[in-house]
C-alpha cells in the first residue's frame, strides 16, 4: 500500500502558515519519500522556502513511517525543537498528519494533498487500483476494478463514450471495460460480461469506518 | 393508460422521434416554440437531460409541457446527477404527470460539461436503471418496499453501432435488452453498410431500433464530430459533399443528406424508425422530414 500525495500549491501552504512564525517540519520516510513529495530532500526544500518567508524553522525530522505508532517515540526525541514552535508542518499523507496530531498539542498543518492509495507502474507514474469499497468484484472482472478504473465507476459494461479502447474523458486513459472485455475474452470467461451486477451497496461499512478484527 | 409510443412501435409503422433541448434559464419560449412546431409532426419527442453535462432546465419539465400540449414525451434520464432515491422519485412524478416513455442513459461524464467540479453520481448505471423501472412496475422500490401506486413505462436505451471495438458495446446492448429495454435510439449513424451489419445482429432481439440521425449543418461541424465525438464516424464523402455546397447552402445540404439517409433506411427496411437530432436547429426538423418524403403526421 502506498499513499500517493502531491504538494499543495505553495500559496495555500503560505496562507495556512500566515499566523505562525515558528515552524517545525516533519517528513515521512515511506510513501512521501517514494513519491518525492515529503522525504528528506523535500523537507529541506520546504525549510528553505519557509525561511525565505521569514519563518523561523526550529528544526525538522523525517519519521521512518509517519502513520505508524513509532511516530510517538520519534516526536518525543525532538521534543526540544518542537516545544517553542507555533505549528508543525507535515509533508506526509493525511494518515501521517493524523498520527502526528495525536502526540502534539499544537496545530498540525498538512503540506501535501493525499490523492489515492495506489501503486507505482514505472518511476514517477502511479495509479489507483482499488477504491476500497469493501465488496470486491475483481473475481468477475478479470482483476480490473471497474469502480476504480472506469471514470464513471460503471458495473455493467462500458458507456457509449469509449473510443478505440480509450476513455471519453481522456484519450490517454484506457477504457476499463475494454480492458476487462479483452482479458475475459482471452481467459475464455466472456460470459461474465453478461452477468448482471446489481446496484452497489454503499453501506458495506458506513462511515466513519472503524472495525475490530479478531 | 399505456404508452401511445409503445403502441406505435408495435404497430409496425416506421416511427419518427426527435428531441427538444431545454434552455439554460427560465426563458422557455424557444422550447415551447420547438415543441409546438414538432409535436404533431413526429411520433414522440425526447427531452434531453442536461446534455453534455451542461446544466439546463430539466428534462422532466420539458416532458410535462409536451404532455400538456398533447404531444408524446420521452423522458431522458441519466444516472449522472441523481442517486437511486432521486431517480425513483422522479419516475413516480413523471408517471403521475402522464409521461409514459423513459430513455435510460448512463450520462456523459461531469468533466465534459460546465460544472466540472461537481460530483458525478452514477449510483446506478443504465442497465440498473432499466431494471429499477421493471422492479417498480411490479410494485416494489429498490429497497424492497411496497409502492402505493405503481408505474408503467415504455423503457428504452441507447446503443452505439459504430463504436470501436464494437464487441463490448454489443454485449452491453444485450444486457440492456435483458434488463427490459423495449426500444433503442442509436448514436448518430452515417455508414449505412456498417449499420446494416449491426441490425443483422440486433434483429434477433425483441426490441425496436430507431437509427440516430444527427443533422450535419456544415463541413466544419461534420469534421468536428468525426474527430471529437466518441462513437461517431462521418465518412469523408459526406464531409466533401457538405464542403461542395454553395456558400450559405451547407445547412440545406445537411438537410438533404439527413433526408436521403432516412429515405434509404425506410426503403430498405433496415430498422424500425429514426431518431432525428438537429442539435440547436430544431426548426429545420420539418424540412428534414420533407426531404425524406415523409408526410406530416398527426398523433393517433
Coordinates of C-alpha atoms in Angstrom, one line a residue:
Chain A
X1 CA 0.0 0.0 0.0
X2 CA 1.3 3.4 -0.9
X3 CA -0.3 6.7 -0.2
X4 CA 0.1 8.9 -3.2
X5 CA 0.4 12.6 -2.5
X6 CA 1.3 15.8 -4.1
X7 CA 2.5 19.0 -2.6
X8 CA -0.2 21.7 -2.1
X9 CA 0.2 24.9 -4.1
X10 CA 2.7 26.9 -2.1
X11 CA 0.3 29.8 -1.8
X12 CA -2.1 27.6 0.1
X13 CA 0.7 26.5 2.5
X14 CA 1.7 30.1 2.9
X15 CA -1.8 31.1 3.7
X16 CA -2.2 28.3 6.3
X17 CA 1.0 29.3 8.0
X18 CA 0.1 33.0 7.9
X19 CA -0.4 33.3 11.7
X20 CA 2.6 31.2 12.6
X21 CA 6.2 32.4 12.6
X22 CA 7.9 29.5 14.3
X23 CA 7.6 26.2 12.4
X24 CA 8.9 22.6 12.8
X25 CA 8.7 20.4 9.7
X26 CA 8.0 16.6 9.8
X27 CA 8.5 14.4 6.7
X28 CA 7.9 10.8 6.1
X29 CA 10.4 8.1 5.1
X30 CA 8.0 5.8 3.4
X31 CA 5.3 6.8 0.8
X32 CA 6.1 10.5 0.7
X33 CA 9.7 9.7 0.2
X34 CA 8.9 7.4 -2.6
X35 CA 6.7 9.9 -4.3
X36 CA 9.3 12.6 -3.8
X37 CA 6.7 14.8 -2.0
X38 CA 7.8 14.6 1.6
X39 CA 11.1 12.9 2.1
X40 CA 14.4 14.5 3.3
X41 CA 15.0 16.4 0.1
X42 CA 11.5 17.9 0.0
X43 CA 11.7 18.7 3.7
X44 CA 14.9 20.7 3.2
X45 CA 13.4 22.4 0.2
X46 CA 10.4 23.4 2.3
X47 CA 12.6 24.6 5.1
X48 CA 14.4 26.9 2.6
X49 CA 11.2 28.3 1.2
X50 CA 9.7 29.0 4.6
X51 CA 12.9 30.8 5.7
X52 CA 12.5 32.9 2.6
X53 CA 9.2 33.9 4.0
X54 CA 11.0 35.0 7.2
X55 CA 9.7 32.0 9.2
X56 CA 11.9 30.5 11.9
X57 CA 12.2 26.8 11.2
X58 CA 13.4 25.4 14.6
X59 CA 14.1 22.0 13.1
X60 CA 13.0 19.1 11.0
X61 CA 12.9 15.4 11.0
X62 CA 11.9 12.6 8.7
X63 CA 10.0 9.9 10.6
X64 CA 10.5 6.4 9.1
X65 CA 6.8 5.8 8.7
X66 CA 4.8 8.8 9.8
X67 CA 1.5 6.9 10.1
X68 CA 2.6 4.2 12.5
X69 CA 2.7 4.2 16.3
X70 CA 6.5 4.6 16.4
X71 CA 5.9 8.2 15.5
X72 CA 5.2 8.9 19.1
X73 CA 8.8 7.9 20.0
X74 CA 10.2 9.9 17.1
X75 CA 8.4 13.0 18.2
X76 CA 9.4 12.6 21.9
X77 CA 13.0 12.6 20.7
X78 CA 12.7 16.0 19.1
X79 CA 10.6 17.5 21.9
X80 CA 13.1 20.3 22.5
X81 CA 12.8 21.7 19.0
X82 CA 9.1 21.4 19.0
X83 CA 8.4 23.0 22.3
X84 CA 8.7 26.5 21.2
X85 CA 7.1 26.4 17.8
X86 CA 3.6 27.7 16.9
X87 CA 2.8 24.9 14.5
X88 CA 4.0 21.7 12.8
X89 CA 4.1 21.4 9.0
X90 CA 3.8 17.8 7.9
X91 CA 5.0 16.7 4.5
X92 CA 3.3 13.3 4.7
X93 CA -0.1 11.9 3.6
X94 CA -3.2 12.6 5.7
X95 CA -2.6 9.4 7.7
X96 CA 0.8 10.9 8.8
X97 CA -0.8 14.2 9.6
X98 CA -3.4 12.4 11.7
X99 CA -0.8 10.3 13.6
X100 CA 1.4 13.3 14.3
X101 CA -1.6 15.3 15.6
X102 CA -2.2 12.6 18.2
X103 CA 1.1 13.4 20.0
X104 CA 1.5 17.1 19.7
X105 CA -1.0 19.6 21.1
X106 CA -0.2 22.3 18.6
X107 CA -1.7 23.0 15.2
X108 CA -0.5 20.4 12.7
X109 CA -0.7 21.6 9.1
X110 CA -0.6 19.3 6.0
X111 CA 1.8 20.4 3.2
X112 CA 0.5 17.7 0.9
X113 CA -2.8 16.6 -0.6
X114 CA -3.5 12.9 -0.4
X115 CA -4.7 11.7 -3.8
X116 CA -5.2 8.0 -3.6
X117 CA -3.8 4.7 -2.4
X118 CA -2.0 3.3 -5.4
X119 CA 0.9 1.5 -6.9
X120 CA 3.9 2.7 -9.0
X121 CA 3.9 1.4 -12.6
X122 CA 7.2 2.9 -13.5
X123 CA 9.3 5.5 -11.9
X124 CA 7.1 8.5 -11.2
X125 CA 3.9 7.0 -12.6
X126 CA 1.3 6.0 -10.0
X127 CA -2.2 4.6 -10.5
X128 CA -5.1 3.7 -8.3
X129 CA -6.1 0.1 -8.4
X130 CA -8.7 -0.2 -5.6
X131 CA -11.2 2.3 -4.2
X132 CA -11.5 0.2 -1.0
X133 CA -15.3 -0.2 -1.5
X134 CA -15.5 -3.2 0.8
X135 CA -17.1 -5.6 -1.7
X136 CA -14.5 -6.8 -4.2
X137 CA -15.8 -7.9 -7.6
X138 CA -12.4 -8.3 -9.3
X139 CA -13.0 -12.1 -9.4
X140 CA -15.6 -11.4 -12.0
X141 CA -14.0 -8.5 -13.8
X142 CA -10.6 -10.1 -14.7
X143 CA -8.8 -8.5 -11.8
X144 CA -9.6 -5.0 -13.0
X145 CA -11.8 -3.0 -10.7
X146 CA -14.4 -1.0 -12.8
X147 CA -15.4 1.0 -9.8
X148 CA -11.9 2.4 -9.7
X149 CA -10.6 2.1 -13.3
X150 CA -13.8 3.3 -15.1
X151 CA -14.3 7.1 -14.9
X152 CA -18.0 6.6 -14.0
X153 CA -17.4 3.5 -11.9
X154 CA -19.9 1.5 -14.1
X155 CA -20.5 -2.0 -13.0
X156 CA -22.3 -3.4 -16.1
X157 CA -20.1 -2.7 -19.1
X158 CA -18.8 0.3 -21.0
X159 CA -20.6 3.5 -21.6
X160 CA -21.1 4.8 -25.1
X161 CA -18.3 7.3 -24.8
X162 CA -15.5 4.8 -25.2
X163 CA -13.5 5.1 -28.4
X164 CA -10.7 2.8 -29.6
X165 CA -10.3 1.4 -26.1
X166 CA -9.8 4.8 -24.6
X167 CA -12.0 6.8 -22.1
X168 CA -14.3 9.6 -23.2
X169 CA -12.8 12.0 -20.7
X170 CA -9.1 11.4 -21.5
X171 CA -7.8 9.9 -24.7
X172 CA -4.6 8.9 -22.9
X173 CA -6.5 6.8 -20.4
X174 CA -7.7 3.2 -21.1
X175 CA -11.4 2.3 -21.0
X176 CA -11.6 -0.1 -18.1
X177 CA -14.4 -2.1 -19.7
X178 CA -12.5 -2.6 -22.9
X179 CA -9.6 -4.0 -20.9
X180 CA -12.0 -6.2 -18.9
X181 CA -13.5 -7.4 -22.1
X182 CA -10.2 -8.3 -23.7
X183 CA -8.9 -10.1 -20.6
X184 CA -12.1 -12.0 -20.0
X185 CA -12.2 -13.0 -23.7
X186 CA -8.6 -14.2 -23.5
X187 CA -9.4 -16.2 -20.4
X188 CA -12.5 -17.8 -22.1
X189 CA -14.8 -16.2 -19.5
X190 CA -16.7 -13.7 -21.6
X191 CA -20.0 -15.0 -20.1
X192 CA -19.1 -12.9 -17.1
X193 CA -19.6 -9.7 -19.2
X194 CA -23.2 -10.7 -19.3
X195 CA -23.6 -11.2 -15.6
X196 CA -25.8 -8.5 -14.0
X197 CA -24.2 -6.6 -11.2
X198 CA -26.9 -5.1 -9.0
X199 CA -26.7 -1.6 -7.6
X200 CA -23.8 -1.3 -5.2
X201 CA -24.1 -1.4 -1.5
X202 CA -22.5 1.8 -0.4
X203 CA -23.1 0.9 3.3
X204 CA -21.0 -2.2 3.5
X205 CA -19.1 -0.2 6.0
X206 CA -20.8 3.0 7.0
X207 CA -18.5 5.9 7.8
X208 CA -16.7 6.5 10.0
X209 CA -15.1 3.2 9.1
X210 CA -13.8 1.6 12.3
X211 CA -13.5 -2.2 12.8
X212 CA -12.2 -4.6 15.3
X213 CA -10.6 -7.6 13.6
X214 CA -10.1 -10.6 15.8
Chain B
X1 CA -53.1 4.2 -19.7
X2 CA -50.4 2.6 -21.7
X3 CA -47.8 4.4 -23.8
X4 CA -49.1 5.6 -27.2
X5 CA -45.5 5.5 -28.4
X6 CA -45.3 1.8 -27.4
X7 CA -48.4 1.1 -29.5
X8 CA -46.9 2.8 -32.4
X9 CA -43.7 0.9 -32.1
X10 CA -45.6 -2.3 -32.1
X11 CA -47.8 -1.3 -35.0
X12 CA -45.0 -1.9 -37.5
X13 CA -45.1 1.7 -38.6
X14 CA -41.8 3.5 -39.4
X15 CA -41.5 5.6 -36.3
X16 CA -40.1 9.1 -36.2
X17 CA -38.8 10.7 -33.0
X18 CA -36.9 13.9 -32.5
X19 CA -35.6 15.8 -29.5
X20 CA -36.0 19.1 -27.6
X21 CA -33.2 20.8 -25.8
X22 CA -34.4 22.8 -22.8
X23 CA -33.0 26.2 -22.2
X24 CA -30.3 27.3 -19.8
X25 CA -32.6 29.6 -17.8
X26 CA -36.2 30.3 -17.3
X27 CA -36.9 31.7 -20.7
X28 CA -38.8 28.7 -22.2
X29 CA -40.2 30.5 -25.2
X30 CA -37.9 28.9 -27.7
X31 CA -38.5 25.4 -26.2
X32 CA -42.3 25.9 -26.4
X33 CA -41.9 27.0 -30.0
X34 CA -40.0 23.9 -30.9
X35 CA -42.5 21.7 -29.0
X36 CA -45.4 23.3 -30.9
X37 CA -43.6 23.0 -34.1
X38 CA -42.7 19.3 -33.8
X39 CA -45.2 17.6 -31.5
X40 CA -47.7 16.7 -34.3
X41 CA -45.0 16.1 -36.9
X42 CA -43.2 13.3 -35.1
X43 CA -44.4 10.3 -33.1
X44 CA -42.6 11.3 -29.9
X45 CA -40.2 13.9 -28.6
X46 CA -37.2 13.2 -26.3
X47 CA -36.2 15.9 -23.9
X48 CA -32.5 15.9 -23.1
X49 CA -31.3 15.6 -19.6
X50 CA -28.5 18.2 -19.1
X51 CA -27.0 17.2 -22.4
X52 CA -23.2 17.1 -22.4
X53 CA -23.3 17.6 -18.7
X54 CA -24.3 21.2 -19.1
X55 CA -26.9 22.4 -16.6
X56 CA -30.2 23.2 -18.2
X57 CA -33.9 23.4 -17.4
X58 CA -34.8 19.8 -16.5
X59 CA -36.0 17.0 -18.9
X60 CA -39.0 16.3 -16.7
X61 CA -40.1 19.9 -17.0
X62 CA -39.9 19.8 -20.8
X63 CA -41.8 16.5 -20.9
X64 CA -44.6 17.9 -18.8
X65 CA -45.0 20.7 -21.3
X66 CA -45.1 18.3 -24.2
X67 CA -47.7 16.1 -22.4
X68 CA -49.8 19.2 -21.5
X69 CA -49.8 20.3 -25.2
X70 CA -50.9 16.9 -26.5
X71 CA -47.5 15.6 -27.6
X72 CA -45.8 12.3 -26.7
X73 CA -42.8 12.9 -24.5
X74 CA -39.8 10.6 -23.9
X75 CA -38.1 11.4 -20.7
X76 CA -34.4 11.2 -21.0
X77 CA -32.9 10.1 -17.7
X78 CA -29.2 9.9 -17.0
X79 CA -27.6 8.4 -13.9
X80 CA -25.1 11.2 -13.6
X81 CA -26.9 13.7 -11.3
X82 CA -29.3 11.7 -9.1
X83 CA -28.8 8.7 -6.8
X84 CA -31.3 5.8 -6.7
X85 CA -33.6 7.6 -4.4
X86 CA -33.9 10.7 -6.6
X87 CA -34.3 8.6 -9.8
X88 CA -37.1 6.5 -8.4
X89 CA -38.9 9.6 -7.0
X90 CA -38.6 11.3 -10.4
X91 CA -40.1 8.2 -12.1
X92 CA -43.1 8.4 -9.7
X93 CA -43.6 12.1 -10.5
X94 CA -43.2 11.5 -14.3
X95 CA -45.9 8.8 -14.2
X96 CA -48.4 10.9 -12.3
X97 CA -47.9 13.6 -14.9
X98 CA -48.8 11.3 -17.8
X99 CA -45.3 10.6 -19.0
X100 CA -45.1 7.1 -20.3
X101 CA -41.8 6.7 -22.0
X102 CA -38.3 6.8 -20.5
X103 CA -34.9 6.6 -22.2
X104 CA -32.3 5.3 -19.7
X105 CA -28.8 6.6 -20.1
X106 CA -25.6 6.4 -18.2
X107 CA -24.9 10.1 -18.9
X108 CA -21.9 12.0 -20.0
X109 CA -19.0 12.5 -17.6
X110 CA -19.3 15.6 -15.4
X111 CA -16.0 16.9 -16.6
X112 CA -17.1 17.4 -20.2
X113 CA -19.8 19.9 -19.0
X114 CA -20.0 23.3 -17.5
X115 CA -19.8 22.3 -13.8
X116 CA -16.6 20.5 -14.0
X117 CA -16.0 20.3 -10.2
X118 CA -19.4 18.7 -9.5
X119 CA -19.7 15.2 -8.1
X120 CA -20.7 12.7 -10.7
X121 CA -23.3 10.4 -9.0
X122 CA -23.5 7.2 -11.1
X123 CA -25.1 5.4 -8.1
X124 CA -26.9 3.4 -10.8
X125 CA -25.9 2.7 -14.4
X126 CA -28.2 2.5 -17.4
X127 CA -28.7 -1.3 -17.0
X128 CA -29.6 -1.0 -13.3
X129 CA -31.9 1.9 -14.1
X130 CA -33.8 -0.2 -16.6
X131 CA -34.2 -3.0 -14.1
X132 CA -35.3 -0.4 -11.5
X133 CA -38.2 0.5 -13.7
X134 CA -39.2 -3.1 -14.2
X135 CA -39.0 -3.7 -10.5
X136 CA -41.1 -0.7 -9.6
X137 CA -43.7 -1.8 -12.2
X138 CA -44.0 -4.9 -10.0
X139 CA -44.9 -2.6 -7.1
X140 CA -41.5 -2.6 -5.2
X141 CA -38.9 0.0 -4.9
X142 CA -35.2 -0.7 -4.9
X143 CA -35.2 -1.0 -1.1
X144 CA -37.8 -3.9 -1.5
X145 CA -40.6 -1.8 -0.1
X146 CA -44.1 -1.8 -1.4
X147 CA -45.2 1.2 -3.6
X148 CA -48.6 2.7 -3.0
X149 CA -49.4 3.0 -6.7
X150 CA -47.0 1.7 -9.3
X151 CA -45.6 3.0 -12.6
X152 CA -45.7 1.7 -16.1
X153 CA -43.2 2.9 -18.7
X154 CA -42.1 2.1 -22.2
X155 CA -38.4 2.0 -21.4
X156 CA -35.6 2.5 -23.9
X157 CA -31.9 2.8 -24.1
X158 CA -29.2 3.8 -26.4
X159 CA -26.5 1.9 -28.4
X160 CA -23.5 3.0 -30.4
X161 CA -23.4 0.9 -33.6
X162 CA -20.2 2.5 -34.8
X163 CA -18.2 2.1 -31.5
X164 CA -14.8 0.6 -31.8
X165 CA -14.3 -2.1 -30.6
X166 CA -17.9 -3.0 -31.1
X167 CA -18.0 -6.3 -29.2
X168 CA -18.2 -4.9 -25.7
X169 CA -20.9 -2.5 -26.8
X170 CA -22.9 -5.4 -28.3
X171 CA -22.7 -7.3 -25.0
X172 CA -23.9 -4.2 -23.2
X173 CA -26.7 -3.9 -25.7
X174 CA -27.8 -7.4 -24.9
X175 CA -27.6 -6.7 -21.2
X176 CA -29.9 -3.7 -21.7
X177 CA -32.4 -5.9 -23.7
X178 CA -32.2 -8.5 -20.8
X179 CA -32.8 -5.7 -18.3
X180 CA -36.0 -4.8 -20.1
X181 CA -35.3 -2.2 -22.8
X182 CA -38.1 -2.2 -25.3
X183 CA -36.6 0.3 -27.8
X184 CA -33.2 1.7 -28.7
X185 CA -32.3 5.1 -30.1
X186 CA -28.9 4.8 -31.6
X187 CA -26.0 7.2 -31.5
X188 CA -25.6 9.0 -34.9
X189 CA -25.0 6.7 -37.8
X190 CA -23.7 7.7 -41.2
X191 CA -22.3 4.5 -42.6
X192 CA -25.4 2.5 -43.7
X193 CA -23.4 -0.6 -44.5
X194 CA -22.0 -0.8 -41.1
X195 CA -25.4 -0.1 -39.6
X196 CA -26.9 -2.9 -41.7
X197 CA -24.4 -5.2 -40.2
X198 CA -25.3 -4.0 -36.7
X199 CA -29.0 -4.5 -37.5
X200 CA -28.5 -8.0 -38.7
X201 CA -27.3 -8.9 -35.2
X202 CA -29.8 -6.7 -33.4
X203 CA -32.8 -8.2 -35.3
X204 CA -32.6 -11.4 -33.3
X205 CA -33.8 -9.5 -30.2
X206 CA -37.4 -8.5 -29.5
X207 CA -36.7 -4.7 -29.5
X208 CA -37.4 -1.8 -31.8
X209 CA -34.4 0.1 -33.1
X210 CA -34.6 3.8 -34.2
X211 CA -31.5 4.9 -36.1
X212 CA -29.9 8.1 -34.8
X213 CA -29.8 10.9 -37.5
X214 CA -27.8 13.9 -36.5
X215 CA -28.1 16.8 -38.8
X216 CA -24.8 17.9 -40.3
X217 CA -25.0 21.6 -40.6
X218 CA -21.6 22.3 -42.2
X219 CA -18.5 20.6 -43.3
X220 CA -16.7 22.0 -40.3
X221 CA -19.3 20.7 -37.9
X222 CA -19.1 17.2 -39.6
X223 CA -15.4 17.2 -39.3
X224 CA -15.5 18.3 -35.7
X225 CA -18.0 15.5 -34.8
X226 CA -15.9 12.9 -36.6
X227 CA -12.8 13.9 -34.7
X228 CA -14.2 14.7 -31.3
X229 CA -17.4 12.8 -30.6
X230 CA -16.8 9.3 -29.5
X231 CA -18.7 6.7 -31.5
X232 CA -19.5 9.0 -34.4
X233 CA -17.8 8.3 -37.7
X234 CA -18.6 10.7 -40.6
X235 CA -17.4 9.3 -43.9
X236 CA -15.1 11.7 -45.9
X237 CA -17.5 11.7 -48.8
X238 CA -20.2 13.3 -46.7
X239 CA -17.8 16.0 -45.5
X240 CA -16.8 16.6 -49.1
X241 CA -20.4 16.8 -50.1
X242 CA -21.1 19.4 -47.4
X243 CA -18.0 21.4 -48.4
X244 CA -19.1 21.4 -52.1
X245 CA -22.3 23.2 -51.2
X246 CA -22.6 26.8 -52.4
X247 CA -21.9 29.5 -49.9
X248 CA -24.7 29.6 -47.3
X249 CA -26.0 26.3 -48.6
X250 CA -24.3 23.8 -46.3
X251 CA -27.4 23.6 -44.0
X252 CA -29.6 22.8 -46.9
X253 CA -27.1 20.2 -48.0
X254 CA -27.1 18.7 -44.5
X255 CA -30.9 18.6 -44.5
X256 CA -30.8 16.8 -47.9
X257 CA -28.2 14.3 -46.6
X258 CA -30.4 13.6 -43.5
X259 CA -33.5 13.2 -45.6
X260 CA -31.7 10.9 -48.0
X261 CA -30.5 8.7 -45.2
X262 CA -33.9 8.4 -43.7
X263 CA -35.4 7.5 -47.1
X264 CA -32.8 4.7 -47.5
X265 CA -33.3 3.3 -44.0
X266 CA -37.1 3.3 -44.6
X267 CA -36.9 1.9 -48.1
X268 CA -34.6 -0.9 -47.2
X269 CA -36.5 -1.5 -44.0
X270 CA -33.2 -1.5 -42.2
X271 CA -34.7 -0.5 -38.8
X272 CA -38.0 0.4 -37.1
X273 CA -37.7 4.1 -37.3
X274 CA -35.4 7.1 -36.9
X275 CA -34.5 9.5 -34.1
X276 CA -33.7 12.9 -35.5
X277 CA -31.3 15.1 -33.5
X278 CA -31.0 18.6 -35.0
X279 CA -28.8 19.9 -32.1
X280 CA -29.8 23.5 -31.9
X281 CA -31.6 23.6 -35.2
X282 CA -34.9 22.1 -34.2
X283 CA -36.7 24.4 -36.5
X284 CA -35.4 22.5 -39.6
X285 CA -36.7 19.1 -38.5
X286 CA -39.9 19.5 -40.6
X287 CA -37.6 20.2 -43.6
X288 CA -35.7 17.0 -42.9
X289 CA -39.0 15.1 -42.8
X290 CA -40.0 16.7 -46.1
X291 CA -36.6 15.9 -47.7
X292 CA -37.2 12.3 -46.5
X293 CA -40.6 12.3 -48.3
X294 CA -42.4 11.6 -45.0
X295 CA -45.9 13.1 -44.7
X296 CA -46.6 15.3 -41.8
X297 CA -48.3 13.2 -39.3
X298 CA -50.8 13.8 -36.6
X299 CA -50.7 11.8 -33.4
X300 CA -53.1 8.9 -33.2

